[in-house]
GROMACS .gro file of C-alpha atoms in nm:
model
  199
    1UNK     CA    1   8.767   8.857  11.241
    2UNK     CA    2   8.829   8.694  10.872
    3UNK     CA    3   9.183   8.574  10.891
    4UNK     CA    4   9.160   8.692  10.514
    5UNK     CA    5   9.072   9.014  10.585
    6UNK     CA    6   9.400   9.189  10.419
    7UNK     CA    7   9.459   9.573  10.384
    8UNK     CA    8   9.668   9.777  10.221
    9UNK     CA    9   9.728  10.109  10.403
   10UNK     CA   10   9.922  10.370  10.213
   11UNK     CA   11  10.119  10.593  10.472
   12UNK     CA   12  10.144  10.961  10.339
   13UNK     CA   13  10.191  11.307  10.457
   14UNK     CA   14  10.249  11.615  10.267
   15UNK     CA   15  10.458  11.767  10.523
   16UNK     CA   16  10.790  11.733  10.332
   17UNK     CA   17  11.107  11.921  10.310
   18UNK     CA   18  11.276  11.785  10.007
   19UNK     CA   19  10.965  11.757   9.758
   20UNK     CA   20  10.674  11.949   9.891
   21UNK     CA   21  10.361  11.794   9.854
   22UNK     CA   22  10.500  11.559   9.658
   23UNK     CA   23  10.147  11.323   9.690
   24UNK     CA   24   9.999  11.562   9.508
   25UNK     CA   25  10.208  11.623   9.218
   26UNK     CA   26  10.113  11.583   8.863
   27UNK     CA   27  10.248  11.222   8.737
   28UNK     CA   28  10.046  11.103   8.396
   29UNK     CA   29   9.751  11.341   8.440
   30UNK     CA   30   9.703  11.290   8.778
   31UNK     CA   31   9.834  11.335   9.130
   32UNK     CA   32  10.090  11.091   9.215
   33UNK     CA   33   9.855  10.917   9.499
   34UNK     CA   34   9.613  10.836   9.275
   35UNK     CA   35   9.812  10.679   9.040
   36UNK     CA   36   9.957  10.462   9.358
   37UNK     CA   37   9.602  10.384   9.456
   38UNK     CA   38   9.502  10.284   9.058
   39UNK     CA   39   9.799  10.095   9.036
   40UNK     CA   40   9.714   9.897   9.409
   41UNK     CA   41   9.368   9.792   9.252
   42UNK     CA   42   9.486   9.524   9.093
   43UNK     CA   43   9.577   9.318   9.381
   44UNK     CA   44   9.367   9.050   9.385
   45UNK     CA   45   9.390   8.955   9.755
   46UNK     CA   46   9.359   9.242   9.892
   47UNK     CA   47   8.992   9.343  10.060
   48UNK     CA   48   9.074   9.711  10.144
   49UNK     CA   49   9.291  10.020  10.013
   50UNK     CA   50   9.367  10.336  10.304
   51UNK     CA   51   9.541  10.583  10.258
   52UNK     CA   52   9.690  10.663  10.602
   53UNK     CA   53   9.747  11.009  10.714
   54UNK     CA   54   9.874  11.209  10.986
   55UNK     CA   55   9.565  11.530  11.205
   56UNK     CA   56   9.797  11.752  11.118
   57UNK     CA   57   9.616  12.024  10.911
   58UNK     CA   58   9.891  12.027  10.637
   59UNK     CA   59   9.705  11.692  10.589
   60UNK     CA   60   9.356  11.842  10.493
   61UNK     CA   61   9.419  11.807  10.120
   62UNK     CA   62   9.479  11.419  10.097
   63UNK     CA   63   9.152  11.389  10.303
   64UNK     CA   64   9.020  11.632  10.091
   65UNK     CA   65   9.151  11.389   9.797
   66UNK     CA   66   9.030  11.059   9.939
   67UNK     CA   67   8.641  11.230   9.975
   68UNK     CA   68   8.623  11.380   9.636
   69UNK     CA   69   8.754  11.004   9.495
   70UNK     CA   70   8.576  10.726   9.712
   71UNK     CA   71   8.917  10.627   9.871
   72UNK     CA   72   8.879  10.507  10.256
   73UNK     CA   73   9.116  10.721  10.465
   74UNK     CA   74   9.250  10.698  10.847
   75UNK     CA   75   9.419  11.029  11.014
   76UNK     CA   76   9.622  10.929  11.303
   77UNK     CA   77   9.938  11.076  11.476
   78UNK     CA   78  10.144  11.255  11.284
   79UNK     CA   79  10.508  11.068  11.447
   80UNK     CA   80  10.410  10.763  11.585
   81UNK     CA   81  10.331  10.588  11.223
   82UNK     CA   82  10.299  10.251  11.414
   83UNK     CA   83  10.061  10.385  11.652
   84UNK     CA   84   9.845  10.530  11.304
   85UNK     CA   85   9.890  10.216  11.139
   86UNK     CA   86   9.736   9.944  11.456
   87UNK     CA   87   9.441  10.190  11.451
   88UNK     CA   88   9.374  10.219  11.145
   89UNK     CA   89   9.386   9.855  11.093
   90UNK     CA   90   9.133   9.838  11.413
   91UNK     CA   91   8.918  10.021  11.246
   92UNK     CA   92   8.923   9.876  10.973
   93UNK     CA   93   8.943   9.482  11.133
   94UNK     CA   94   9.211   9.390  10.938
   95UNK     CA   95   9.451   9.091  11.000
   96UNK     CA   96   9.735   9.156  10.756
   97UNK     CA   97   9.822   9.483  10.679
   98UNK     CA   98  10.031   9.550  10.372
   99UNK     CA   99  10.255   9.839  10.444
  100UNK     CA  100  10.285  10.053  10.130
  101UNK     CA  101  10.488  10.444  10.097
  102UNK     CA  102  10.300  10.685   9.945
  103UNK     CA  103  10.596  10.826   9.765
  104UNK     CA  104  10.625  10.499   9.584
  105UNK     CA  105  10.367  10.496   9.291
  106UNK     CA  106  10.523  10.232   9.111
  107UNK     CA  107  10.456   9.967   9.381
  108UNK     CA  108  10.429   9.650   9.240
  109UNK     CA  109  10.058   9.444   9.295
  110UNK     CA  110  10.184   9.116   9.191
  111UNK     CA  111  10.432   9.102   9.398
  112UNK     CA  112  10.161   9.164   9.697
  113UNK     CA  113   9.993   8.910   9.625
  114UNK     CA  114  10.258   8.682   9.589
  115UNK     CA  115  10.378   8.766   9.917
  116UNK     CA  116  10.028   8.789  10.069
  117UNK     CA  117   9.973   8.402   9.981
  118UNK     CA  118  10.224   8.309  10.118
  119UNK     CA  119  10.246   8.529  10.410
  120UNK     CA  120   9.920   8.378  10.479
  121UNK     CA  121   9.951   8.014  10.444
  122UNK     CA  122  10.222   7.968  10.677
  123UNK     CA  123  10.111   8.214  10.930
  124UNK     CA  124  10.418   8.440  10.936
  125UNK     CA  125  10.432   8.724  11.137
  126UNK     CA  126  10.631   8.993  10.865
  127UNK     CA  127  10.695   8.892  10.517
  128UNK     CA  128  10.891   9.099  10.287
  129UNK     CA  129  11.066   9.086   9.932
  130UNK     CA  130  11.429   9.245   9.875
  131UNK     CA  131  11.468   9.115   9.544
  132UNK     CA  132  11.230   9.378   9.359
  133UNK     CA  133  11.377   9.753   9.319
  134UNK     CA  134  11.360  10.042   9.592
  135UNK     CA  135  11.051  10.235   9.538
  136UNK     CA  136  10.862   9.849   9.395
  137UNK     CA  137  10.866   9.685   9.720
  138UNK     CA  138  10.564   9.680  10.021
  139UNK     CA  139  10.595   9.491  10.316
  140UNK     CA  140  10.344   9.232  10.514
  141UNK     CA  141  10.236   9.276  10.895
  142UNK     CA  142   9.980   9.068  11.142
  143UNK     CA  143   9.820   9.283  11.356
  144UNK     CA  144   9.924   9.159  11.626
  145UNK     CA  145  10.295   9.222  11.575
  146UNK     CA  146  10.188   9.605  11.552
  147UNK     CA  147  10.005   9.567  11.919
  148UNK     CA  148  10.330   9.387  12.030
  149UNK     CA  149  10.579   9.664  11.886
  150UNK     CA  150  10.304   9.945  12.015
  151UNK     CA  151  10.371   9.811  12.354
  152UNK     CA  152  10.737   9.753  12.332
  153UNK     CA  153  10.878  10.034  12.126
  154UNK     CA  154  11.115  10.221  12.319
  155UNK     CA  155  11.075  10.540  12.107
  156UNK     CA  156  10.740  10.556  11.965
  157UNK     CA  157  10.825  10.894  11.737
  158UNK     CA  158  11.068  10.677  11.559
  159UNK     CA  159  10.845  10.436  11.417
  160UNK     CA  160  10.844  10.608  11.126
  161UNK     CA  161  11.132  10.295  11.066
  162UNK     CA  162  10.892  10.012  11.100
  163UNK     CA  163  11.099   9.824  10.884
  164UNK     CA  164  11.346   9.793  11.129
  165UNK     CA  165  11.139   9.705  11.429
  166UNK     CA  166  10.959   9.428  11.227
  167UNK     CA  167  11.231   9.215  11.076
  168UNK     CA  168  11.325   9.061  11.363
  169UNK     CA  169  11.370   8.696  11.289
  170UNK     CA  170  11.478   8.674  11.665
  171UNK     CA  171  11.149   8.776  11.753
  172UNK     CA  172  10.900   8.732  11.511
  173UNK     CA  173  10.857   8.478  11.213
  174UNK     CA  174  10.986   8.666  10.906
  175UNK     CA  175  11.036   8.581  10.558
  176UNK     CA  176  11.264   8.714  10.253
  177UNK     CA  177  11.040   8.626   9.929
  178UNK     CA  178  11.330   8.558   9.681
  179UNK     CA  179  11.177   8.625   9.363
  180UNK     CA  180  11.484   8.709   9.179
  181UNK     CA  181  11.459   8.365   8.977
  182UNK     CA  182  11.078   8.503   8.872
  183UNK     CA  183  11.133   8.879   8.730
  184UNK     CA  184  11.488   9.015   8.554
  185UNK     CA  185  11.486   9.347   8.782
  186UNK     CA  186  11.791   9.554   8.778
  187UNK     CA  187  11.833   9.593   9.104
  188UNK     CA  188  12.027   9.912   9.111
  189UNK     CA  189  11.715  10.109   9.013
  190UNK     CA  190  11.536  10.345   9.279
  191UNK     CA  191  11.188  10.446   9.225
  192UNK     CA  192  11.133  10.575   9.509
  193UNK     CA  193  10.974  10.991   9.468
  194UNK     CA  194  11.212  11.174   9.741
  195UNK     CA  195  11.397  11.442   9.544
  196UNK     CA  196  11.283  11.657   9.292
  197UNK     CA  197  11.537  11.486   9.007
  198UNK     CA  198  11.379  11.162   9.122
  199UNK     CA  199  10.990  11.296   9.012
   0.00000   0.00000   0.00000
């Protein structure tokens, strides 16, 4: 397996309560997914884009979405999101997987790659950046860390929270990329698409 082989799989579901469909919604001509996906092209160190679904049939219309546009897909289990996520980076033998929300389309690609460099050159196991907004960050996982969580998660239906399973410092090699000397981000923004008010 390429040790460069890096992914980024966008986890999405339309199953909402507080925005329905919300992937789908109109943002700048077209539906808010796409404009994530557009907006994830331009990470230059990244090999593959998924977008990373759940069998449930409410799910039809992002696969639907992804055949109509050329985007590779992966349906897994609807509430074990880890479980989805180690699979579809099986299938598609990746080594890093950058762990992106589809109900942030304002995700920020330079900041991938900035983190996927490093991430990279000194081998950690989770790298992550709280100095950009809510709704501009993404998050970096080896593989193997999702085999070892997939085998040691108490509660498998919770990993919907990967977040908190993977920064572990006790447990894993994690890194904070400070970039707050780099961009002037007000860090009180959200741009995260939850609520109606927010879209």
């Amino acid at each position: 397996m390429n040790i460069d082989n890096n992914i980024i799989l966008i986890a999405v579901r339309l199953k909402s309560t507080r925005l329905k469909n919300k992937a789908l919604l109109p943002l700048g001509g077209l539906p808010l997914i796409m404009q994530l996906v557009n907006r994830l092209q331009f990470c230059k160190l990244v090999n593959n884009i998924v977008i990373c679904t759940s069998t449930n049939s409410d799910d039809n219309e992002i696969e639907n979405l992804c055949i109509d546009n050329n985007i590779n897909y992966y349906r897994g289990s609807e509430l074990n999101v880890l479980k989805r996520f180690l699979e579809a980076s099986k299938r598609y033998n990746a080594n890093n997987i950058v762990r992106v929300t589809g109900d942030n389309p304002l995700t920020d690609p330079e900041v991938i790659d900035q983190m996927l460099k490093i991430h990279t050159a000194k081998n950690y196991d989770y790298t992550y950046s709280d100095s950009v907004p809510v709704g501009m960050r993404s998050e970096i996982i080896k593989r193997e860390v999702l085999t070892f969580c997939d085998k040691n998660v108490n509660n498998p239906n919770n990993s919907e929270y990967m977040t908190w399973m993977l920064n572990r410092p006790d447990i894993f090699k994690v890194h904070n990329l400070n970039l707050k000397n780099k961009y002037d981000y007000n860090y009180n923004l959200n741009f995260t698409v939850d609520e109606k008010n927010e879209y």
